[in-house]
Tab-separated table of C-alpha atoms in Angstrom:
chain	number	residue	atom	x	y	z
A	1031	UNK	CA	31.477	-35.294	-108.290
A	1032	UNK	CA	31.766	-33.334	-105.053
A	1033	UNK	CA	35.056	-31.621	-104.199
A	1034	UNK	CA	34.442	-32.014	-100.464
A	1035	UNK	CA	34.007	-34.940	-98.128
A	1036	UNK	CA	32.881	-35.461	-94.549
A	1037	UNK	CA	35.537	-37.125	-92.417
A	1038	UNK	CA	35.703	-38.148	-88.788
A	1039	UNK	CA	38.476	-36.320	-86.974
A	1040	UNK	CA	40.536	-37.249	-83.948
A	1041	UNK	CA	39.275	-34.178	-82.135
A	1042	UNK	CA	36.336	-33.853	-79.780
A	1043	UNK	CA	34.327	-32.202	-82.559
A	1044	UNK	CA	33.825	-35.661	-84.123
A	1045	UNK	CA	33.575	-34.950	-87.831
A	1046	UNK	CA	34.439	-32.174	-90.212
A	1047	UNK	CA	34.246	-31.066	-93.833
A	1048	UNK	CA	37.417	-31.314	-95.942
A	1049	UNK	CA	38.256	-30.205	-99.487
A	1050	UNK	CA	39.550	-32.760	-101.989
A	1051	UNK	CA	41.301	-30.128	-104.117
A	1052	UNK	CA	42.696	-26.630	-103.688
A	1053	UNK	CA	40.443	-23.545	-103.854
A	1054	UNK	CA	41.308	-19.893	-104.422
A	1055	UNK	CA	39.801	-17.024	-102.457
A	1056	UNK	CA	36.319	-16.295	-103.867
A	1057	UNK	CA	35.846	-19.778	-105.384
A	1058	UNK	CA	32.578	-21.645	-104.910
A	1059	UNK	CA	33.508	-24.734	-102.900
A	1060	UNK	CA	30.088	-26.330	-103.438
A	1061	UNK	CA	26.408	-25.542	-103.861
A	1062	UNK	CA	23.660	-27.377	-102.006
A	1063	UNK	CA	19.897	-27.412	-101.647
A	1064	UNK	CA	18.601	-28.232	-98.151
A	1065	UNK	CA	16.852	-31.340	-96.893
A	1066	UNK	CA	14.091	-29.020	-95.660
A	1067	UNK	CA	13.514	-25.282	-95.484
A	1068	UNK	CA	10.746	-23.040	-94.200
A	1069	UNK	CA	10.018	-19.354	-93.835
A	1070	UNK	CA	9.995	-17.851	-90.358
A	1071	UNK	CA	6.460	-17.724	-88.968
A	1072	UNK	CA	6.283	-13.990	-88.212
A	1073	UNK	CA	8.038	-13.186	-91.478
A	1074	UNK	CA	5.250	-14.951	-93.370
A	1075	UNK	CA	2.523	-13.424	-91.183
A	1076	UNK	CA	3.853	-9.937	-91.955
A	1077	UNK	CA	3.272	-10.502	-95.700
A	1078	UNK	CA	6.831	-11.137	-96.784
A	1079	UNK	CA	5.704	-13.142	-99.817
A	1080	UNK	CA	8.052	-15.983	-100.654
A	1081	UNK	CA	7.835	-19.376	-102.350
A	1082	UNK	CA	6.752	-21.840	-99.681
A	1083	UNK	CA	9.379	-24.317	-100.892
A	1084	UNK	CA	12.510	-22.392	-101.923
A	1085	UNK	CA	11.897	-18.926	-100.394
A	1086	UNK	CA	12.299	-17.126	-103.729
A	1087	UNK	CA	10.537	-13.723	-103.562
A	1088	UNK	CA	7.036	-13.579	-105.037
A	1089	UNK	CA	6.891	-9.773	-105.082
A	1090	UNK	CA	8.430	-7.694	-107.831
A	1091	UNK	CA	11.190	-5.336	-106.721
A	1092	UNK	CA	8.745	-2.435	-107.066
A	1093	UNK	CA	6.063	-4.180	-104.991
A	1094	UNK	CA	8.736	-5.023	-102.427
A	1095	UNK	CA	9.928	-1.409	-102.254
A	1096	UNK	CA	6.378	-0.062	-101.964
A	1097	UNK	CA	5.535	-2.370	-99.061
A	1098	UNK	CA	8.767	-1.741	-97.174
A	1099	UNK	CA	8.594	2.050	-97.564
A	1100	UNK	CA	4.820	2.358	-97.243
A	1101	UNK	CA	4.807	4.499	-100.417
A	1102	UNK	CA	2.094	2.875	-102.503
A	1103	UNK	CA	2.803	4.858	-105.710
A	1104	UNK	CA	6.606	4.536	-105.647
A	1105	UNK	CA	8.029	3.912	-109.126
A	1106	UNK	CA	11.231	1.909	-109.459
A	1107	UNK	CA	13.427	2.743	-112.475
A	1108	UNK	CA	14.974	0.041	-114.649
A	1109	UNK	CA	12.224	-2.553	-114.084
A	1110	UNK	CA	14.099	-4.935	-116.379
A	1111	UNK	CA	16.542	-5.498	-113.482
A	1112	UNK	CA	13.833	-7.226	-111.443
A	1113	UNK	CA	14.223	-11.026	-111.430
A	1114	UNK	CA	10.757	-11.987	-110.118
A	1115	UNK	CA	8.773	-13.923	-112.714
A	1116	UNK	CA	5.131	-13.298	-111.894
A	1117	UNK	CA	3.873	-15.475	-114.741
A	1118	UNK	CA	5.377	-18.639	-113.205
A	1119	UNK	CA	3.860	-18.178	-109.726
A	1120	UNK	CA	1.379	-20.920	-108.886
A	1121	UNK	CA	-0.370	-22.290	-105.827
A	1122	UNK	CA	-1.714	-25.484	-104.294
A	1123	UNK	CA	-5.269	-25.854	-105.589
A	1124	UNK	CA	-6.414	-27.313	-102.272
A	1125	UNK	CA	-4.969	-24.860	-99.715
A	1126	UNK	CA	-3.727	-21.863	-101.703
A	1127	UNK	CA	-0.075	-22.003	-100.552
A	1128	UNK	CA	2.035	-20.124	-103.116
A	1129	UNK	CA	5.088	-21.305	-105.034
A	1130	UNK	CA	7.432	-19.540	-107.460
A	1131	UNK	CA	6.973	-22.274	-110.070
A	1132	UNK	CA	5.216	-25.528	-110.823
A	1133	UNK	CA	8.545	-27.275	-110.200
A	1134	UNK	CA	8.629	-26.094	-106.585
A	1135	UNK	CA	4.965	-27.052	-106.139
A	1136	UNK	CA	5.677	-30.597	-107.364
A	1137	UNK	CA	8.807	-30.928	-105.206
A	1138	UNK	CA	7.001	-29.685	-102.094
A	1139	UNK	CA	4.061	-32.002	-102.718
A	1140	UNK	CA	6.311	-35.011	-103.192
A	1141	UNK	CA	8.476	-34.305	-100.150
A	1142	UNK	CA	6.160	-33.027	-97.368
A	1143	UNK	CA	3.166	-30.964	-98.497
A	1144	UNK	CA	0.724	-33.863	-98.965
A	1145	UNK	CA	0.780	-34.252	-95.189
A	1146	UNK	CA	0.749	-30.528	-94.438
A	1147	UNK	CA	-1.923	-29.449	-96.914
A	1148	UNK	CA	-4.794	-28.181	-94.777
A	1149	UNK	CA	-7.103	-28.130	-97.785
A	1150	UNK	CA	-7.306	-31.931	-97.729
A	1151	UNK	CA	-8.432	-32.199	-94.107
A	1152	UNK	CA	-11.754	-31.961	-92.367
A	1153	UNK	CA	-11.432	-29.126	-89.895
A	1154	UNK	CA	-13.401	-28.020	-86.887
A	1155	UNK	CA	-11.930	-24.724	-85.764
A	1156	UNK	CA	-8.164	-24.222	-85.895
A	1157	UNK	CA	-6.078	-27.166	-87.042
A	1158	UNK	CA	-3.328	-28.408	-84.648
A	1159	UNK	CA	-0.711	-27.246	-87.184
A	1160	UNK	CA	-2.067	-23.706	-86.970
A	1161	UNK	CA	-2.228	-23.921	-83.182
A	1162	UNK	CA	1.365	-25.203	-83.120
A	1163	UNK	CA	2.540	-22.357	-85.335
A	1164	UNK	CA	0.664	-19.799	-83.199
A	1165	UNK	CA	2.131	-21.267	-80.004
A	1166	UNK	CA	5.616	-20.959	-81.490
A	1167	UNK	CA	5.003	-17.372	-82.613
A	1168	UNK	CA	3.881	-16.442	-79.107
A	1169	UNK	CA	7.291	-17.398	-77.727
A	1170	UNK	CA	9.421	-16.300	-80.696
A	1171	UNK	CA	8.869	-12.689	-81.647
A	1172	UNK	CA	11.139	-10.968	-84.206
A	1173	UNK	CA	14.039	-11.014	-84.689
A	1174	UNK	CA	13.433	-14.689	-85.452
A	1175	UNK	CA	16.212	-17.266	-85.486
A	1176	UNK	CA	14.349	-20.545	-85.990
A	1177	UNK	CA	10.975	-22.181	-86.562
A	1178	UNK	CA	9.084	-25.160	-85.173
A	1179	UNK	CA	7.789	-25.673	-88.709
A	1180	UNK	CA	11.248	-26.855	-89.777
A	1181	UNK	CA	10.731	-29.808	-87.437
A	1182	UNK	CA	7.264	-30.347	-88.904
A	1183	UNK	CA	8.640	-30.493	-92.445
A	1184	UNK	CA	11.493	-32.745	-91.376
A	1185	UNK	CA	9.001	-35.224	-89.893
A	1186	UNK	CA	6.676	-34.997	-92.897
A	1187	UNK	CA	9.660	-35.734	-95.122
A	1188	UNK	CA	10.057	-39.005	-93.198
A	1189	UNK	CA	6.348	-39.842	-93.397
A	1190	UNK	CA	6.175	-39.201	-97.160
A	1191	UNK	CA	9.511	-40.834	-97.985
A	1192	UNK	CA	9.407	-43.963	-100.182
A	1193	UNK	CA	11.941	-45.368	-97.697
A	1194	UNK	CA	11.165	-43.905	-94.252
A	1195	UNK	CA	14.065	-45.729	-92.576
A	1196	UNK	CA	16.566	-43.969	-94.843
A	1197	UNK	CA	14.927	-40.617	-94.069
A	1198	UNK	CA	15.021	-41.394	-90.335
A	1199	UNK	CA	18.723	-42.253	-90.522
A	1200	UNK	CA	19.419	-39.016	-92.402
A	1201	UNK	CA	17.702	-37.130	-89.594
A	1202	UNK	CA	19.555	-39.035	-86.888
A	1203	UNK	CA	22.877	-38.061	-88.481
A	1204	UNK	CA	22.219	-34.582	-87.100
A	1205	UNK	CA	21.372	-35.924	-83.611
A	1206	UNK	CA	24.516	-36.935	-81.753
A	1207	UNK	CA	24.310	-35.462	-78.264
A	1208	UNK	CA	23.281	-36.900	-74.928
A	1209	UNK	CA	19.758	-36.559	-73.568
A	1210	UNK	CA	20.944	-33.987	-71.003
A	1211	UNK	CA	22.720	-31.940	-73.686
A	1212	UNK	CA	19.625	-32.054	-75.903
A	1213	UNK	CA	17.507	-30.811	-73.009
A	1214	UNK	CA	19.952	-27.986	-72.291
A	1215	UNK	CA	19.970	-26.872	-75.938
A	1216	UNK	CA	16.177	-27.179	-76.208
A	1217	UNK	CA	15.741	-24.944	-73.161
A	1218	UNK	CA	18.233	-22.455	-74.611
A	1219	UNK	CA	16.328	-22.346	-77.919
A	1220	UNK	CA	13.018	-21.658	-76.185
A	1221	UNK	CA	14.453	-19.201	-73.668
A	1222	UNK	CA	14.224	-19.204	-69.879
A	1223	UNK	CA	10.678	-17.819	-69.878
A	1224	UNK	CA	9.239	-20.526	-72.127
A	1225	UNK	CA	10.863	-23.844	-71.242
A	1226	UNK	CA	7.547	-24.908	-69.690
A	1227	UNK	CA	6.055	-24.794	-73.206
A	1228	UNK	CA	7.944	-27.886	-74.392
A	1229	UNK	CA	5.165	-30.313	-73.440
A	1230	UNK	CA	2.507	-28.034	-74.936
A	1231	UNK	CA	4.417	-27.819	-78.238
A	1232	UNK	CA	4.931	-31.591	-78.203
A	1233	UNK	CA	1.228	-32.207	-77.550
A	1234	UNK	CA	0.240	-30.019	-80.500
A	1235	UNK	CA	2.854	-31.720	-82.699
A	1236	UNK	CA	1.428	-35.151	-81.799
A	1237	UNK	CA	-2.079	-33.972	-82.689
A	1238	UNK	CA	-0.879	-32.538	-85.995
A	1239	UNK	CA	1.198	-35.576	-87.012
A	1240	UNK	CA	-0.277	-38.720	-85.417
A	1241	UNK	CA	1.940	-41.166	-87.348
A	1242	UNK	CA	3.507	-44.257	-85.802
A	1243	UNK	CA	6.511	-44.144	-88.163
A	1244	UNK	CA	7.845	-41.050	-86.336
A	1245	UNK	CA	7.004	-42.211	-82.794
A	1246	UNK	CA	10.644	-42.023	-81.634
A	1247	UNK	CA	10.612	-38.272	-82.261
A	1248	UNK	CA	7.291	-37.724	-80.489
A	1249	UNK	CA	8.543	-38.634	-77.021
A	1250	UNK	CA	9.717	-35.830	-74.748
A	1251	UNK	CA	13.372	-36.793	-75.233
A	1252	UNK	CA	12.889	-37.272	-78.966
A	1253	UNK	CA	11.277	-33.863	-79.324
A	1254	UNK	CA	14.050	-32.196	-77.328
A	1255	UNK	CA	16.589	-33.817	-79.655
A	1256	UNK	CA	14.782	-32.242	-82.631
A	1257	UNK	CA	14.768	-28.840	-80.934
A	1258	UNK	CA	18.492	-29.250	-80.297
A	1259	UNK	CA	18.952	-30.320	-83.918
A	1260	UNK	CA	17.398	-27.202	-85.428
A	1261	UNK	CA	18.983	-24.997	-82.786
A	1262	UNK	CA	22.520	-26.113	-83.630
A	1263	UNK	CA	22.210	-27.021	-87.337
A	1264	UNK	CA	19.543	-24.666	-88.671
A	1265	UNK	CA	21.071	-22.259	-91.214
A	1266	UNK	CA	19.455	-18.900	-91.826
A	1267	UNK	CA	18.213	-18.142	-95.355
A	1268	UNK	CA	17.435	-14.669	-96.666
A	1269	UNK	CA	16.057	-13.564	-100.040
A	1270	UNK	CA	15.027	-10.175	-101.387
A	1271	UNK	CA	13.555	-8.845	-104.618
A	1272	UNK	CA	14.855	-5.340	-103.962
A	1273	UNK	CA	18.434	-6.412	-103.200
A	1274	UNK	CA	18.501	-8.467	-106.405
A	1275	UNK	CA	17.284	-5.418	-108.331
A	1276	UNK	CA	19.992	-3.243	-106.742
A	1277	UNK	CA	22.638	-5.832	-107.615
A	1278	UNK	CA	21.492	-5.954	-111.245
A	1279	UNK	CA	21.359	-2.162	-111.615
A	1280	UNK	CA	25.040	-2.036	-110.642
A	1281	UNK	CA	25.815	-3.876	-113.886
A	1282	UNK	CA	23.954	-1.422	-116.149
A	1283	UNK	CA	26.061	0.546	-118.681
A	1284	UNK	CA	25.160	4.010	-117.333
A	1285	UNK	CA	26.786	7.391	-117.739
A	1286	UNK	CA	28.428	8.971	-114.697
A	1287	UNK	CA	25.460	11.303	-114.297
A	1288	UNK	CA	22.954	8.441	-114.572
A	1289	UNK	CA	24.949	6.347	-112.098
A	1290	UNK	CA	25.115	9.227	-109.623
A	1291	UNK	CA	21.351	9.786	-109.902
A	1292	UNK	CA	20.638	6.079	-109.422
A	1293	UNK	CA	22.958	5.836	-106.408
A	1294	UNK	CA	21.176	8.760	-104.761
A	1295	UNK	CA	17.796	7.153	-105.505
A	1296	UNK	CA	18.924	3.849	-103.947
A	1297	UNK	CA	20.322	5.594	-100.848
A	1298	UNK	CA	17.021	7.429	-100.366
A	1299	UNK	CA	15.097	4.198	-101.004
A	1300	UNK	CA	16.986	2.315	-98.289
A	1301	UNK	CA	16.580	5.232	-95.882
A	1302	UNK	CA	12.826	5.031	-96.467
A	1303	UNK	CA	12.730	1.265	-96.014
A	1304	UNK	CA	14.727	1.384	-92.774
A	1305	UNK	CA	12.506	4.177	-91.451
A	1306	UNK	CA	9.316	2.212	-92.170
A	1307	UNK	CA	10.434	-1.405	-91.670
A	1308	UNK	CA	13.644	-1.235	-89.631
A	1309	UNK	CA	16.102	-4.037	-90.294
A	1310	UNK	CA	13.396	-6.475	-91.399
A	1311	UNK	CA	13.819	-6.114	-95.163
A	1312	UNK	CA	14.214	-9.711	-96.369
A	1313	UNK	CA	12.150	-12.850	-96.744
A	1314	UNK	CA	13.766	-14.852	-93.964
A	1315	UNK	CA	13.706	-18.497	-92.990
A	1316	UNK	CA	15.786	-21.441	-91.854
A	1317	UNK	CA	17.030	-24.587	-93.581
A	1318	UNK	CA	18.859	-27.812	-92.802
A	1319	UNK	CA	21.828	-28.647	-95.042
A	1320	UNK	CA	23.694	-31.963	-95.020
A	1321	UNK	CA	27.124	-30.699	-96.141
A	1322	UNK	CA	27.102	-27.199	-94.659
A	1323	UNK	CA	26.068	-28.534	-91.246
A	1324	UNK	CA	29.134	-30.831	-91.250
A	1325	UNK	CA	31.484	-27.822	-91.308
A	1326	UNK	CA	33.007	-27.009	-87.929
A	1327	UNK	CA	33.292	-23.535	-86.426
A	1328	UNK	CA	36.246	-21.192	-86.377
A	1329	UNK	CA	36.387	-17.600	-85.159
A	1330	UNK	CA	38.625	-17.062	-88.206
A	1331	UNK	CA	36.669	-19.012	-90.845
A	1332	UNK	CA	37.983	-19.861	-94.312
A	1333	UNK	CA	34.510	-20.127	-95.899
A	1334	UNK	CA	31.049	-18.576	-95.646
A	1335	UNK	CA	27.528	-19.411	-96.817
A	1336	UNK	CA	25.883	-17.147	-99.400
A	1337	UNK	CA	22.631	-17.233	-101.415
A	1338	UNK	CA	23.453	-15.771	-104.860
A	1339	UNK	CA	20.465	-17.463	-106.534
A	1340	UNK	CA	17.999	-15.567	-104.324
A	1341	UNK	CA	16.431	-18.791	-103.084
A	1342	UNK	CA	17.358	-21.530	-100.614
A	1343	UNK	CA	20.274	-22.854	-102.701
A	1344	UNK	CA	23.408	-22.326	-100.624
A	1345	UNK	CA	26.820	-21.516	-102.105
A	1346	UNK	CA	29.826	-22.020	-99.831
A	1347	UNK	CA	32.486	-19.463	-100.802
A	1348	UNK	CA	36.192	-19.582	-99.926
A	1349	UNK	CA	37.234	-16.536	-97.867
A	1350	UNK	CA	40.914	-17.253	-98.508
A	1351	UNK	CA	43.000	-19.784	-100.418
A	1352	UNK	CA	42.350	-23.328	-99.151
A	1353	UNK	CA	44.848	-26.147	-99.751
A	1354	UNK	CA	43.935	-29.676	-100.864
A	1355	UNK	CA	42.965	-31.777	-97.839
A	1356	UNK	CA	42.407	-28.753	-95.596
A	1357	UNK	CA	39.381	-28.599	-93.328
A	1358	UNK	CA	36.608	-26.150	-94.165
A	1359	UNK	CA	35.609	-23.881	-91.292
A	1360	UNK	CA	32.630	-21.548	-91.109
A	1361	UNK	CA	31.549	-19.223	-88.316
A	1362	UNK	CA	28.601	-20.090	-86.112
A	1363	UNK	CA	28.688	-16.492	-84.852
A	1364	UNK	CA	27.632	-13.336	-86.653
A	1365	UNK	CA	30.142	-10.672	-87.696
A	1366	UNK	CA	29.471	-8.563	-84.622
A	1367	UNK	CA	30.107	-11.468	-82.245
A	1368	UNK	CA	33.319	-12.398	-84.082
A	1369	UNK	CA	34.740	-8.973	-83.218
A	1370	UNK	CA	34.141	-9.439	-79.502
A	1371	UNK	CA	36.700	-10.722	-77.006
A	1372	UNK	CA	37.840	-14.350	-76.921
A	1373	UNK	CA	35.978	-14.941	-73.663
A	1374	UNK	CA	32.756	-13.441	-75.098
A	1375	UNK	CA	32.947	-15.640	-78.193
A	1376	UNK	CA	33.654	-18.793	-76.228
A	1377	UNK	CA	30.866	-18.009	-73.772
A	1378	UNK	CA	28.344	-17.587	-76.608
A	1379	UNK	CA	29.480	-20.799	-78.315
A	1380	UNK	CA	29.264	-22.767	-75.069
A	1381	UNK	CA	25.766	-21.455	-74.348
A	1382	UNK	CA	24.409	-22.138	-77.838
A	1383	UNK	CA	26.472	-25.110	-79.060
A	1384	UNK	CA	28.009	-26.655	-75.919
A	1385	UNK	CA	31.651	-26.541	-76.965
A	1386	UNK	CA	34.702	-24.525	-75.980
A	1387	UNK	CA	36.357	-23.073	-79.070
A	1388	UNK	CA	40.045	-23.783	-79.617
A	1389	UNK	CA	40.420	-22.364	-83.115
A	1390	UNK	CA	43.618	-20.592	-84.238
A	1391	UNK	CA	42.216	-17.184	-83.289
A	1392	UNK	CA	41.178	-18.307	-79.793
A	1393	UNK	CA	44.560	-19.965	-79.178
A	1394	UNK	CA	46.392	-16.844	-80.378
A	1395	UNK	CA	44.319	-14.737	-77.945
A	1396	UNK	CA	44.701	-17.125	-74.993
A	1397	UNK	CA	46.500	-14.440	-72.973
A	1398	UNK	CA	43.393	-12.215	-73.001
A	1399	UNK	CA	41.582	-11.843	-69.634
A	1400	UNK	CA	38.576	-14.090	-69.051
A	1401	UNK	CA	36.022	-11.304	-69.098
A	1402	UNK	CA	33.376	-10.491	-71.675
A	1403	UNK	CA	33.640	-7.497	-73.998
A	1404	UNK	CA	30.894	-5.762	-71.998
A	1405	UNK	CA	32.748	-6.311	-68.728
A	1406	UNK	CA	35.951	-5.038	-70.304
A	1407	UNK	CA	34.203	-1.916	-71.649
A	1408	UNK	CA	32.643	-1.302	-68.228
A	1409	UNK	CA	35.966	-1.549	-66.410
A	1410	UNK	CA	37.587	0.821	-68.924
A	1411	UNK	CA	34.842	3.385	-68.423
A	1412	UNK	CA	35.158	3.243	-64.644
A	1413	UNK	CA	38.904	3.885	-64.660
């Protein structure tokens, strides 16, 4: 039985997520697997090997470290701390897509992969799905924040569902804005330079998924609503074989000298990875969660999403004590943005989510000037 519930509120935000019992700081409020998830397109292209269903790493920690540092003979100590199980990795016999286990293969096949499997189709040249993915990649270079393939999987989930109407209604629960708002968010997701690509992306999507059951989503307005959906509800997912190894080595019963040696090795390892690969160290993707997406924003959140299982399973953790009946708030902004001025935060939220934040932190800072952090820094420097 879930300890949270979605309720409609009397505020303009519509609905929110509320706890049905009290939670202490650090407690897991709930865990949830997504309706759909997919790896970012460039992340996959750059050989960040992950399960195509749950995003669990398919490299060992040592393989991961070698690729990210470019040191092909690097040896990682304490290999028993690696959690990747190479003997369970399998793939679709028809198209070769890889999965961490037969369970993920079966789940993917039953939910969306029967439609997406290119190995079952007669092909002349590039398939529309590949053209769609390439078109998306050409307008979304790293750092990636979303993927058109999340929409593809969401639609395939409807097509393959034993009850498509239920799947459609589940999708529509995420779509609650006006046509003009959807268009504004769709344009924001694509960026000013690429808004003219909407019809091209839609055309390729229609060619890839020519199914009458999803016709309402294959109109221009329907497609914009899906772009708005993933832009406002898509939750980032990150997994890493090397970070899991580091976490497990911290639990080893080592002597002080051994611990000091290991810490120095890890520091040098991360220096090498950053030098070779920059900040792009994880398998990264995006997912759509029913419960997590119902949580409203606060610039002083009482909960945050984590991925302790090193796959797409989300754990929502309490950042402070939460009383029974209290609303759960997460942050739609990253840590850096949360530290910016009230005006900067509200400007970013309005641009990306179309609402003006009135959380406790914003109300408490209402006497701040209506200028962005950059403008404030500039004025300070000029004085």
